mmCIF file of C-alpha atoms in Angstrom:
data_model
loop_
_atom_site.group_PDB
_atom_site.id
_atom_site.type_symbol
_atom_site.label_atom_id
_atom_site.label_comp_id
_atom_site.label_asym_id
_atom_site.label_seq_id
_atom_site.Cartn_x
_atom_site.Cartn_y
_atom_site.Cartn_z
ATOM 1 C CA UNK A 1 -0.002 0.004 0.005
ATOM 2 C CA UNK A 2 1.292 3.455 -0.891
ATOM 3 C CA UNK A 3 0.411 6.467 1.245
ATOM 4 C CA UNK A 4 0.479 9.761 -0.557
ATOM 5 C CA UNK A 5 -1.491 12.682 -1.926
ATOM 6 C CA UNK A 6 -3.633 12.646 -5.044
ATOM 7 C CA UNK A 7 -2.709 14.578 -8.160
ATOM 8 C CA UNK A 8 -5.422 17.112 -7.292
ATOM 9 C CA UNK A 9 -4.036 17.615 -3.798
ATOM 10 C CA UNK A 10 -0.452 18.016 -5.059
ATOM 11 C CA UNK A 11 -1.640 20.503 -7.665
ATOM 12 C CA UNK A 12 -3.433 22.504 -4.953
ATOM 13 C CA UNK A 13 -0.299 22.639 -2.816
ATOM 14 C CA UNK A 14 1.725 23.859 -5.809
ATOM 15 C CA UNK A 15 -0.886 26.540 -6.609
ATOM 16 C CA UNK A 16 -0.943 27.736 -3.023
ATOM 17 C CA UNK A 17 2.848 28.061 -2.877
ATOM 18 C CA UNK A 18 2.876 30.060 -6.100
ATOM 19 C CA UNK A 19 0.147 32.311 -4.719
ATOM 20 C CA UNK A 20 2.065 32.904 -1.480
ATOM 21 C CA UNK A 21 5.282 33.699 -3.317
ATOM 22 C CA UNK A 22 3.413 36.307 -5.361
ATOM 23 C CA UNK A 23 1.034 37.825 -2.829
ATOM 24 C CA UNK A 24 2.780 37.742 0.556
ATOM 25 C CA UNK A 25 3.404 41.392 1.589
ATOM 26 C CA UNK A 26 6.962 42.590 0.876
ATOM 27 C CA UNK A 27 9.070 42.416 4.008
ATOM 28 C CA UNK A 28 6.432 40.456 5.900
ATOM 29 C CA UNK A 29 8.237 38.627 8.666
ATOM 30 C CA UNK A 30 5.310 36.807 10.174
ATOM 31 C CA UNK A 31 7.459 35.307 12.905
ATOM 32 C CA UNK A 32 5.281 36.854 15.566
ATOM 33 C CA UNK A 33 2.152 34.874 14.670
ATOM 34 C CA UNK A 34 -0.990 36.423 16.148
ATOM 35 C CA UNK A 35 1.215 38.856 18.073
ATOM 36 C CA UNK A 36 2.112 40.498 14.776
ATOM 37 C CA UNK A 37 -1.195 39.977 12.995
ATOM 38 C CA UNK A 38 -3.491 41.339 15.708
ATOM 39 C CA UNK A 39 -1.026 43.171 17.900
ATOM 40 C CA UNK A 40 0.332 45.714 15.392
ATOM 41 C CA UNK A 41 -1.469 48.063 13.018
ATOM 42 C CA UNK A 42 0.834 47.039 10.195
ATOM 43 C CA UNK A 43 0.097 43.399 10.789
ATOM 44 C CA UNK A 44 -3.637 43.985 10.956
ATOM 45 C CA UNK A 45 -3.632 45.933 7.689
ATOM 46 C CA UNK A 46 -1.747 43.032 6.067
ATOM 47 C CA UNK A 47 -4.239 40.540 7.485
ATOM 48 C CA UNK A 48 -7.278 42.419 6.129
ATOM 49 C CA UNK A 49 -5.733 42.844 2.691
ATOM 50 C CA UNK A 50 -4.701 39.191 2.464
ATOM 51 C CA UNK A 51 -8.131 37.980 3.669
ATOM 52 C CA UNK A 52 -9.727 39.775 0.708
ATOM 53 C CA UNK A 53 -7.315 38.112 -1.725
ATOM 54 C CA UNK A 54 -7.989 34.691 -0.222
ATOM 55 C CA UNK A 55 -11.714 35.322 -0.293
ATOM 56 C CA UNK A 56 -11.553 36.229 -3.987
ATOM 57 C CA UNK A 57 -10.195 32.737 -4.693
ATOM 58 C CA UNK A 58 -12.703 31.204 -2.216
ATOM 59 C CA UNK A 59 -9.715 29.870 -0.277
ATOM 60 C CA UNK A 60 -10.602 31.758 2.863
ATOM 61 C CA UNK A 61 -13.434 29.297 3.422
ATOM 62 C CA UNK A 62 -12.042 26.545 1.220
ATOM 63 C CA UNK A 63 -13.687 23.672 3.098
ATOM 64 C CA UNK A 64 -17.071 25.323 3.540
ATOM 65 C CA UNK A 65 -19.988 24.104 1.397
ATOM 66 C CA UNK A 66 -20.471 26.033 -1.802
ATOM 67 C CA UNK A 67 -23.881 27.340 -0.698
ATOM 68 C CA UNK A 68 -22.130 29.196 2.129
ATOM 69 C CA UNK A 69 -19.398 30.731 -0.021
ATOM 70 C CA UNK A 70 -16.771 27.985 0.143
ATOM 71 C CA UNK A 71 -15.255 25.650 -2.434
ATOM 72 C CA UNK A 72 -16.598 22.468 -0.909
ATOM 73 C CA UNK A 73 -13.028 21.142 -0.746
ATOM 74 C CA UNK A 74 -12.228 17.931 1.056
ATOM 75 C CA UNK A 75 -10.884 18.039 4.610
ATOM 76 C CA UNK A 76 -7.537 16.848 3.318
ATOM 77 C CA UNK A 77 -7.397 19.727 0.861
ATOM 78 C CA UNK A 78 -8.271 22.076 3.726
ATOM 79 C CA UNK A 79 -5.392 20.702 5.821
ATOM 80 C CA UNK A 80 -2.968 21.171 2.914
ATOM 81 C CA UNK A 81 -4.125 24.766 2.560
ATOM 82 C CA UNK A 82 -3.793 25.462 6.282
ATOM 83 C CA UNK A 83 -0.388 23.822 6.434
ATOM 84 C CA UNK A 84 1.050 25.966 3.677
ATOM 85 C CA UNK A 85 -0.488 29.147 5.048
ATOM 86 C CA UNK A 86 0.893 28.495 8.559
ATOM 87 C CA UNK A 87 4.313 27.425 7.313
ATOM 88 C CA UNK A 88 4.767 30.739 5.528
ATOM 89 C CA UNK A 89 2.975 32.748 8.297
ATOM 90 C CA UNK A 90 0.407 34.134 5.848
ATOM 91 C CA UNK A 91 -1.811 36.715 7.660
ATOM 92 C CA UNK A 92 -5.582 36.980 7.496
ATOM 93 C CA UNK A 93 -6.361 33.268 7.208
ATOM 94 C CA UNK A 94 -9.019 32.973 9.929
ATOM 95 C CA UNK A 95 -11.030 36.228 9.830
ATOM 96 C CA UNK A 96 -9.995 37.333 13.297
ATOM 97 C CA UNK A 97 -9.969 34.519 15.803
ATOM 98 C CA UNK A 98 -12.150 31.584 14.791
ATOM 99 C CA UNK A 99 -14.452 33.103 12.189
ATOM 100 C CA UNK A 100 -13.542 30.513 9.546
ATOM 101 C CA UNK A 101 -12.328 27.599 11.641
ATOM 102 C CA UNK A 102 -14.933 27.117 14.353
ATOM 103 C CA UNK A 103 -17.530 29.899 14.446
ATOM 104 C CA UNK A 104 -18.718 29.473 10.856
ATOM 105 C CA UNK A 105 -18.813 25.636 10.968
ATOM 106 C CA UNK A 106 -20.662 25.618 14.305
ATOM 107 C CA UNK A 107 -23.145 28.192 12.981
ATOM 108 C CA UNK A 108 -23.853 25.887 10.065
ATOM 109 C CA UNK A 109 -24.890 23.155 12.514
ATOM 110 C CA UNK A 110 -26.742 25.061 15.217
ATOM 111 C CA UNK A 111 -27.505 28.503 13.802
ATOM 112 C CA UNK A 112 -30.886 29.633 12.457
ATOM 113 C CA UNK A 113 -31.339 30.309 8.762
ATOM 114 C CA UNK A 114 -31.401 34.032 9.523
ATOM 115 C CA UNK A 115 -28.105 33.815 11.412
ATOM 116 C CA UNK A 116 -26.492 31.868 8.612
ATOM 117 C CA UNK A 117 -27.653 34.331 5.963
ATOM 118 C CA UNK A 118 -26.493 37.290 8.046
ATOM 119 C CA UNK A 119 -23.039 36.104 9.093
ATOM 120 C CA UNK A 120 -21.661 33.344 6.868
ATOM 121 C CA UNK A 121 -21.469 35.340 3.597
ATOM 122 C CA UNK A 122 -19.617 38.216 5.321
ATOM 123 C CA UNK A 123 -17.092 35.798 6.829
ATOM 124 C CA UNK A 124 -16.576 34.127 3.455
ATOM 125 C CA UNK A 125 -15.955 37.432 1.670
ATOM 126 C CA UNK A 126 -13.587 38.840 4.283
ATOM 127 C CA UNK A 127 -15.977 41.571 5.470
ATOM 128 C CA UNK A 128 -16.365 40.736 9.151
ATOM 129 C CA UNK A 129 -13.813 39.708 11.760
ATOM 130 C CA UNK A 130 -14.580 37.718 14.904
ATOM 131 C CA UNK A 131 -13.249 37.102 18.404
ATOM 132 C CA UNK A 132 -14.103 34.340 20.858
ATOM 133 C CA UNK A 133 -14.895 35.000 24.530
ATOM 134 C CA UNK A 134 -14.884 32.136 26.975
ATOM 135 C CA UNK A 135 -12.219 32.868 29.593
ATOM 136 C CA UNK A 136 -12.809 35.162 32.587
ATOM 137 C CA UNK A 137 -10.477 36.466 35.344
ATOM 138 C CA UNK A 138 -11.340 33.478 37.593
ATOM 139 C CA UNK A 139 -12.317 31.041 34.824
ATOM 140 C CA UNK A 140 -9.749 29.245 32.728
ATOM 141 C CA UNK A 141 -9.693 25.488 32.213
ATOM 142 C CA UNK A 142 -12.835 25.083 34.321
ATOM 143 C CA UNK A 143 -14.769 26.958 31.681
ATOM 144 C CA UNK A 144 -18.166 25.836 32.930
ATOM 145 C CA UNK A 145 -17.621 28.077 35.964
ATOM 146 C CA UNK A 146 -18.066 31.234 33.859
ATOM 147 C CA UNK A 147 -19.927 33.977 35.696
ATOM 148 C CA UNK A 148 -20.490 36.684 33.066
ATOM 149 C CA UNK A 149 -24.252 37.092 33.475
ATOM 150 C CA UNK A 150 -26.982 37.476 30.897
ATOM 151 C CA UNK A 151 -30.505 38.200 32.143
ATOM 152 C CA UNK A 152 -33.409 37.970 29.723
ATOM 153 C CA UNK A 153 -35.735 40.934 29.617
ATOM 154 C CA UNK A 154 -38.369 40.585 26.936
ATOM 155 C CA UNK A 155 -36.658 40.167 23.552
ATOM 156 C CA UNK A 156 -33.202 41.066 24.864
ATOM 157 C CA UNK A 157 -30.483 39.772 27.117
ATOM 158 C CA UNK A 158 -28.787 42.285 29.395
ATOM 159 C CA UNK A 159 -25.176 41.277 29.910
ATOM 160 C CA UNK A 160 -22.870 42.238 32.790
ATOM 161 C CA UNK A 161 -19.431 40.899 33.575
ATOM 162 C CA UNK A 162 -15.937 40.535 32.177
ATOM 163 C CA UNK A 163 -14.010 38.344 29.744
ATOM 164 C CA UNK A 164 -10.232 38.190 29.432
ATOM 165 C CA UNK A 165 -7.472 36.975 27.064
ATOM 166 C CA UNK A 166 -9.719 37.687 24.106
ATOM 167 C CA UNK A 167 -7.410 37.394 21.122
ATOM 168 C CA UNK A 168 -8.050 40.117 18.567
ATOM 169 C CA UNK A 169 -10.947 41.544 20.563
ATOM 170 C CA UNK A 170 -9.938 45.104 19.678
ATOM 171 C CA UNK A 171 -10.024 44.228 15.957
ATOM 172 C CA UNK A 172 -13.241 42.227 15.814
ATOM 173 C CA UNK A 173 -16.651 43.249 14.544
ATOM 174 C CA UNK A 174 -18.440 40.399 16.296
ATOM 175 C CA UNK A 175 -17.884 38.223 19.355
ATOM 176 C CA UNK A 176 -18.778 34.536 19.879
ATOM 177 C CA UNK A 177 -19.419 34.411 23.618
ATOM 178 C CA UNK A 178 -20.497 32.121 26.455
ATOM 179 C CA UNK A 179 -22.622 33.621 29.228
ATOM 180 C CA UNK A 180 -24.313 32.421 32.427
ATOM 181 C CA UNK A 181 -28.106 32.522 32.054
ATOM 182 C CA UNK A 182 -29.165 30.247 34.920
ATOM 183 C CA UNK A 183 -27.060 30.696 38.068
ATOM 184 C CA UNK A 184 -29.030 28.024 39.949
ATOM 185 C CA UNK A 185 -28.569 25.208 37.417
ATOM 186 C CA UNK A 186 -25.643 22.793 37.500
ATOM 187 C CA UNK A 187 -22.780 24.809 36.019
ATOM 188 C CA UNK A 188 -22.640 22.957 32.659
ATOM 189 C CA UNK A 189 -26.383 23.433 32.167
ATOM 190 C CA UNK A 190 -26.759 27.148 32.788
ATOM 191 C CA UNK A 191 -24.624 28.484 29.941
ATOM 192 C CA UNK A 192 -25.886 30.124 26.775
ATOM 193 C CA UNK A 193 -23.958 30.943 23.572
ATOM 194 C CA UNK A 194 -24.577 34.428 22.170
ATOM 195 C CA UNK A 195 -23.339 36.525 19.243
ATOM 196 C CA UNK A 196 -22.479 40.102 20.189
ATOM 197 C CA UNK A 197 -21.834 43.101 17.962
ATOM 198 C CA UNK A 198 -18.667 44.650 19.426
ATOM 199 C CA UNK A 199 -20.130 48.141 18.863
ATOM 200 C CA UNK A 200 -22.997 47.427 21.262
ATOM 201 C CA UNK A 201 -23.303 50.184 23.928
ATOM 202 C CA UNK A 202 -21.920 48.901 27.227
ATOM 203 C CA UNK A 203 -19.116 46.860 25.620
ATOM 204 C CA UNK A 204 -15.644 48.168 26.516
ATOM 205 C CA UNK A 205 -12.475 46.634 25.069
ATOM 206 C CA UNK A 206 -9.081 47.149 26.695
ATOM 207 C CA UNK A 207 -6.007 45.658 24.903
ATOM 208 C CA UNK A 208 -3.480 43.873 27.136
ATOM 209 C CA UNK A 209 0.270 44.035 26.631
ATOM 210 C CA UNK A 210 1.687 40.521 26.697
ATOM 211 C CA UNK A 211 5.257 39.403 27.360
ATOM 212 C CA UNK A 212 5.934 39.292 23.618
ATOM 213 C CA UNK A 213 5.452 43.101 23.727
ATOM 214 C CA UNK A 214 2.241 42.883 21.698
ATOM 215 C CA UNK A 215 -1.386 43.901 22.132
ATOM 216 C CA UNK A 216 -2.786 40.704 20.661
ATOM 217 C CA UNK A 217 -5.160 39.967 23.573
ATOM 218 C CA UNK A 218 -7.764 42.017 25.391
ATOM 219 C CA UNK A 219 -10.036 42.174 28.356
ATOM 220 C CA UNK A 220 -13.664 42.998 27.557
ATOM 221 C CA UNK A 221 -16.157 44.520 29.998
ATOM 222 C CA UNK A 222 -19.944 44.340 29.714
ATOM 223 C CA UNK A 223 -21.985 46.970 31.535
ATOM 224 C CA UNK A 224 -25.726 46.552 30.873
ATOM 225 C CA UNK A 225 -25.059 45.557 27.257
ATOM 226 C CA UNK A 226 -28.377 44.809 25.524
ATOM 227 C CA UNK A 227 -28.264 41.966 22.989
ATOM 228 C CA UNK A 228 -31.289 40.720 20.967
ATOM 229 C CA UNK A 229 -32.516 37.234 21.806
ATOM 230 C CA UNK A 230 -32.276 36.474 18.074
ATOM 231 C CA UNK A 231 -28.478 36.520 18.538
ATOM 232 C CA UNK A 232 -28.608 33.407 20.726
ATOM 233 C CA UNK A 233 -27.243 30.196 19.254
ATOM 234 C CA UNK A 234 -29.566 27.275 19.778
ATOM 235 C CA UNK A 235 -31.471 26.857 23.034
ATOM 236 C CA UNK A 236 -31.036 28.842 26.204
ATOM 237 C CA UNK A 237 -28.883 27.094 28.821
ATOM 238 C CA UNK A 238 -27.596 24.569 26.242
ATOM 239 C CA UNK A 239 -24.534 26.581 25.273
ATOM 240 C CA UNK A 240 -22.041 24.093 26.729
ATOM 241 C CA UNK A 241 -22.927 21.616 23.995
ATOM 242 C CA UNK A 242 -22.386 24.203 21.258
ATOM 243 C CA UNK A 243 -19.138 25.435 22.796
ATOM 244 C CA UNK A 244 -17.758 21.890 22.971
ATOM 245 C CA UNK A 245 -18.575 21.434 19.275
ATOM 246 C CA UNK A 246 -16.747 24.674 18.477
ATOM 247 C CA UNK A 247 -13.751 23.531 20.534
ATOM 248 C CA UNK A 248 -13.583 20.255 18.562
ATOM 249 C CA UNK A 249 -13.455 22.308 15.357
ATOM 250 C CA UNK A 250 -10.791 24.574 16.895
ATOM 251 C CA UNK A 251 -8.534 21.726 18.004
ATOM 252 C CA UNK A 252 -8.589 20.075 14.581
ATOM 253 C CA UNK A 253 -6.488 23.093 13.427
ATOM 254 C CA UNK A 254 -3.403 21.519 15.060
ATOM 255 C CA UNK A 255 -1.723 21.571 11.635
ATOM 256 C CA UNK A 256 -1.167 25.321 12.178
ATOM 257 C CA UNK A 257 0.985 24.620 15.229
ATOM 258 C CA UNK A 258 2.848 21.763 13.562
ATOM 259 C CA UNK A 259 3.516 23.763 10.394
ATOM 260 C CA UNK A 260 4.887 26.718 12.374
ATOM 261 C CA UNK A 261 7.080 24.324 14.308
ATOM 262 C CA UNK A 262 8.320 22.753 11.069
ATOM 263 C CA UNK A 263 9.206 26.172 9.647
ATOM 264 C CA UNK A 264 11.197 27.071 12.755
ATOM 265 C CA UNK A 265 13.034 23.761 12.645
ATOM 266 C CA UNK A 266 13.873 24.158 8.959
ATOM 267 C CA UNK A 267 15.235 27.650 9.657
ATOM 268 C CA UNK A 268 17.236 26.329 12.585
ATOM 269 C CA UNK A 269 18.730 23.597 10.412
ATOM 270 C CA UNK A 270 19.823 26.260 7.902
ATOM 271 C CA UNK A 271 21.311 28.360 10.696
ATOM 272 C CA UNK A 272 23.295 25.432 12.092
ATOM 273 C CA UNK A 273 24.678 24.714 8.630
ATOM 274 C CA UNK A 274 26.057 28.273 8.418
ATOM 275 C CA UNK A 275 26.963 29.256 11.995
ATOM 276 C CA UNK A 276 30.318 28.051 13.223
ATOM 277 C CA UNK A 277 31.783 27.078 16.559
ATOM 278 C CA UNK A 278 35.504 26.460 16.869
ATOM 279 C CA UNK A 279 35.788 26.879 13.114
ATOM 280 C CA UNK A 280 33.249 24.194 12.244
ATOM 281 C CA UNK A 281 29.522 24.461 11.334
ATOM 282 C CA UNK A 282 27.252 23.654 14.248
ATOM 283 C CA UNK A 283 25.617 20.975 12.094
ATOM 284 C CA UNK A 284 28.797 18.904 12.172
ATOM 285 C CA UNK A 285 28.436 18.396 15.913
ATOM 286 C CA UNK A 286 26.811 14.928 16.308
ATOM 287 C CA UNK A 287 24.840 15.957 19.398
ATOM 288 C CA UNK A 288 23.354 18.989 17.607
ATOM 289 C CA UNK A 289 22.609 16.871 14.514
ATOM 290 C CA UNK A 290 20.728 14.368 16.683
ATOM 291 C CA UNK A 291 18.722 17.115 18.393
ATOM 292 C CA UNK A 292 17.707 18.572 15.032
ATOM 293 C CA UNK A 293 16.831 15.151 13.656
ATOM 294 C CA UNK A 294 14.596 14.470 16.682
ATOM 295 C CA UNK A 295 12.789 17.776 16.129
ATOM 296 C CA UNK A 296 12.156 17.021 12.460
ATOM 297 C CA UNK A 297 10.860 13.570 13.351
ATOM 298 C CA UNK A 298 8.406 15.097 15.852
ATOM 299 C CA UNK A 299 7.286 17.577 13.201
ATOM 300 C CA UNK A 300 6.562 14.706 10.835
ATOM 301 C CA UNK A 301 4.650 12.837 13.545
ATOM 302 C CA UNK A 302 2.534 15.948 14.124
ATOM 303 C CA UNK A 303 1.804 16.280 10.409
ATOM 304 C CA UNK A 304 0.684 12.655 10.154
ATOM 305 C CA UNK A 305 -1.594 13.119 13.152
ATOM 306 C CA UNK A 306 -3.285 16.028 11.419
ATOM 307 C CA UNK A 307 -3.509 14.185 8.130
ATOM 308 C CA UNK A 308 -5.231 11.341 9.987
ATOM 309 C CA UNK A 309 -7.779 13.729 11.412
ATOM 310 C CA UNK A 310 -8.530 15.061 7.927
ATOM 311 C CA UNK A 311 -8.851 11.481 6.667
ATOM 312 C CA UNK A 312 -11.301 10.710 9.456
ATOM 313 C CA UNK A 313 -13.390 13.771 8.623
ATOM 314 C CA UNK A 314 -13.465 12.867 4.962
ATOM 315 C CA UNK A 315 -14.847 9.455 6.094
ATOM 316 C CA UNK A 316 -17.565 11.295 8.093
ATOM 317 C CA UNK A 317 -15.948 10.299 11.365
ATOM 318 C CA UNK A 318 -15.825 12.863 14.180
ATOM 319 C CA UNK A 319 -12.342 13.294 15.716
ATOM 320 C CA UNK A 320 -12.278 13.984 19.401
ATOM 321 C CA UNK A 321 -9.297 12.809 21.422
ATOM 322 C CA UNK A 322 -7.387 12.670 18.121
ATOM 323 C CA UNK A 323 -7.733 16.466 17.809
ATOM 324 C CA UNK A 324 -6.593 16.928 21.402
ATOM 325 C CA UNK A 325 -3.550 14.718 20.713
ATOM 326 C CA UNK A 326 -2.492 16.712 17.665
ATOM 327 C CA UNK A 327 -3.098 20.036 19.377
ATOM 328 C CA UNK A 328 -1.064 19.063 22.440
ATOM 329 C CA UNK A 329 1.871 17.729 20.444
ATOM 330 C CA UNK A 330 1.968 20.782 18.161
ATOM 331 C CA UNK A 331 1.765 23.291 21.022
ATOM 332 C CA UNK A 332 4.437 21.631 23.097
ATOM 333 C CA UNK A 333 6.661 21.052 20.071
ATOM 334 C CA UNK A 334 6.739 24.789 19.402
ATOM 335 C CA UNK A 335 7.965 25.384 22.926
ATOM 336 C CA UNK A 336 10.574 22.650 22.637
ATOM 337 C CA UNK A 337 11.946 24.041 19.329
ATOM 338 C CA UNK A 338 12.212 27.582 20.671
ATOM 339 C CA UNK A 339 14.015 26.345 23.806
ATOM 340 C CA UNK A 340 16.491 24.258 21.817
ATOM 341 C CA UNK A 341 16.893 27.040 19.269
ATOM 342 C CA UNK A 342 17.798 29.666 21.864
ATOM 343 C CA UNK A 343 20.239 27.212 23.419
ATOM 344 C CA UNK A 344 21.978 26.645 20.070
ATOM 345 C CA UNK A 345 21.968 30.313 19.008
ATOM 346 C CA UNK A 346 23.200 31.720 22.289
ATOM 347 C CA UNK A 347 22.961 35.527 22.508
ATOM 348 C CA UNK A 348 21.865 35.727 18.842
ATOM 349 C CA UNK A 349 18.657 33.993 19.889
ATOM 350 C CA UNK A 350 17.731 36.967 22.070
ATOM 351 C CA UNK A 351 17.628 39.425 19.142
ATOM 352 C CA UNK A 352 14.280 40.615 17.868
ATOM 353 C CA UNK A 353 13.547 40.704 14.135
ATOM 354 C CA UNK A 354 15.466 43.291 12.168
ATOM 355 C CA UNK A 355 18.124 43.679 9.470
ATOM 356 C CA UNK A 356 20.881 41.073 9.783
ATOM 357 C CA UNK A 357 19.253 39.214 12.674
ATOM 358 C CA UNK A 358 19.611 35.425 12.248
ATOM 359 C CA UNK A 359 16.347 33.614 11.396
ATOM 360 C CA UNK A 360 14.605 37.028 11.439
ATOM 361 C CA UNK A 361 14.301 36.861 15.214
ATOM 362 C CA UNK A 362 11.851 33.965 14.806
ATOM 363 C CA UNK A 363 13.123 31.972 17.773
ATOM 364 C CA UNK A 364 13.037 34.988 20.098
ATOM 365 C CA UNK A 365 9.400 35.636 19.250
ATOM 366 C CA UNK A 366 8.472 31.954 19.423
ATOM 367 C CA UNK A 367 10.050 31.541 22.872
ATOM 368 C CA UNK A 368 7.606 34.171 24.133
ATOM 369 C CA UNK A 369 4.403 33.509 22.209
ATOM 370 C CA UNK A 370 4.467 29.689 22.336
ATOM 371 C CA UNK A 371 3.919 29.946 26.100
ATOM 372 C CA UNK A 372 0.291 30.683 25.234
ATOM 373 C CA UNK A 373 -0.076 27.865 22.689
ATOM 374 C CA UNK A 374 -0.340 25.282 25.478
ATOM 375 C CA UNK A 375 -3.152 27.320 27.078
ATOM 376 C CA UNK A 376 -5.326 28.680 24.244
ATOM 377 C CA UNK A 377 -7.902 26.284 22.816
ATOM 378 C CA UNK A 378 -7.652 24.027 25.868
ATOM 379 C CA UNK A 379 -4.591 23.606 28.086
ATOM 380 C CA UNK A 380 -2.294 20.624 27.638
ATOM 381 C CA UNK A 381 -3.544 19.315 31.007
ATOM 382 C CA UNK A 382 -7.183 19.423 29.895
ATOM 383 C CA UNK A 383 -6.339 17.853 26.551
ATOM 384 C CA UNK A 384 -4.482 15.050 28.333
ATOM 385 C CA UNK A 385 -7.626 14.401 30.363
ATOM 386 C CA UNK A 386 -9.569 14.140 27.090
ATOM 387 C CA UNK A 387 -6.997 11.732 25.660
ATOM 388 C CA UNK A 388 -7.003 9.649 28.856
ATOM 389 C CA UNK A 389 -10.750 9.330 29.218
ATOM 390 C CA UNK A 390 -11.995 9.313 25.625
ATOM 391 C CA UNK A 391 -8.955 7.816 23.912
ATOM 392 C CA UNK A 392 -7.608 5.352 26.470
ATOM 393 C CA UNK A 393 -10.823 4.687 28.384
ATOM 394 C CA UNK A 394 -9.299 5.584 31.758
ATOM 395 C CA UNK A 395 -11.590 6.572 34.641
ATOM 396 C CA UNK A 396 -12.189 10.196 35.570
ATOM 397 C CA UNK A 397 -9.727 11.323 38.255
#
């Protein structure tokens, strides 16, 4: 048996690479990931411009059904597209945070026809950008403990509370948000999922400076913000179910993490072939060669995990613990590569991107921003619980 891509899939990868070589903004470094894309005005301008170009080719929503503005591509074709975009750090691929990857697909399942008609076309054409609001100051991995309160009054919900670590919140037009609607119900059963226009009176966004020196994340305050009931997704107090579906969609994007890790490793291999120690290239040191080989092997393992998820989806199987496995490996691999890279580069690894800086400062940025990769979208600890219980059949601790 031969494992490989079809002619159509290989042709798509070739076309994507040619597009990237032609359309990627001149001088775009991209090594900062979301820190550059959402955290700087230059990065955000590049993201919006690129989103329009991707939308024109219907690549922005490549795997969406044609009736919703996509190409109806297979899941494997979608993974190939995401892999190439992430490897080359192309901005504007997800319409803010989650618009394409999990908000749109979840809307297709649980949204009303009016909600689909209102939001899906604008995501597909690159007109609206989204953020996702689950976390709160005292609510992280135990997401069902969220306290941000929504009280129904007639045809509206009145929302009060706070959300935090909202990636791209200061850039978004709309927010996909979990709120507490029944404080007396068991915590998983009193949550409702609501769509909020970020221009709604009573919504205040405050960008947060992170340790990568970027304003990529925000805290958002709600002070008597009135939201129409028609913005609710599905049934009241059933939001946990919809959020879990969205998280499954989010975690299947582990190829983004693996592709970024692969790019960093490839750049590190090039660096070690050029940089010298005691008159010899670093790559001639057998210990360094072994460390680099191990990293590339892990990158390949991560890719195969993601390809397997796409294969499952194309067979109409729903990945669950498989997505958590790929996400955890990809997130932790990025941290491992940045740690090893800084060790090999020494003081050069501490330089930020700029003229003459080795690897464009990629490892310096990655060392800082990959701290968050093992938290966002479900911490490694939570994902390991998913793997243990749903993958290995172990009892709940």
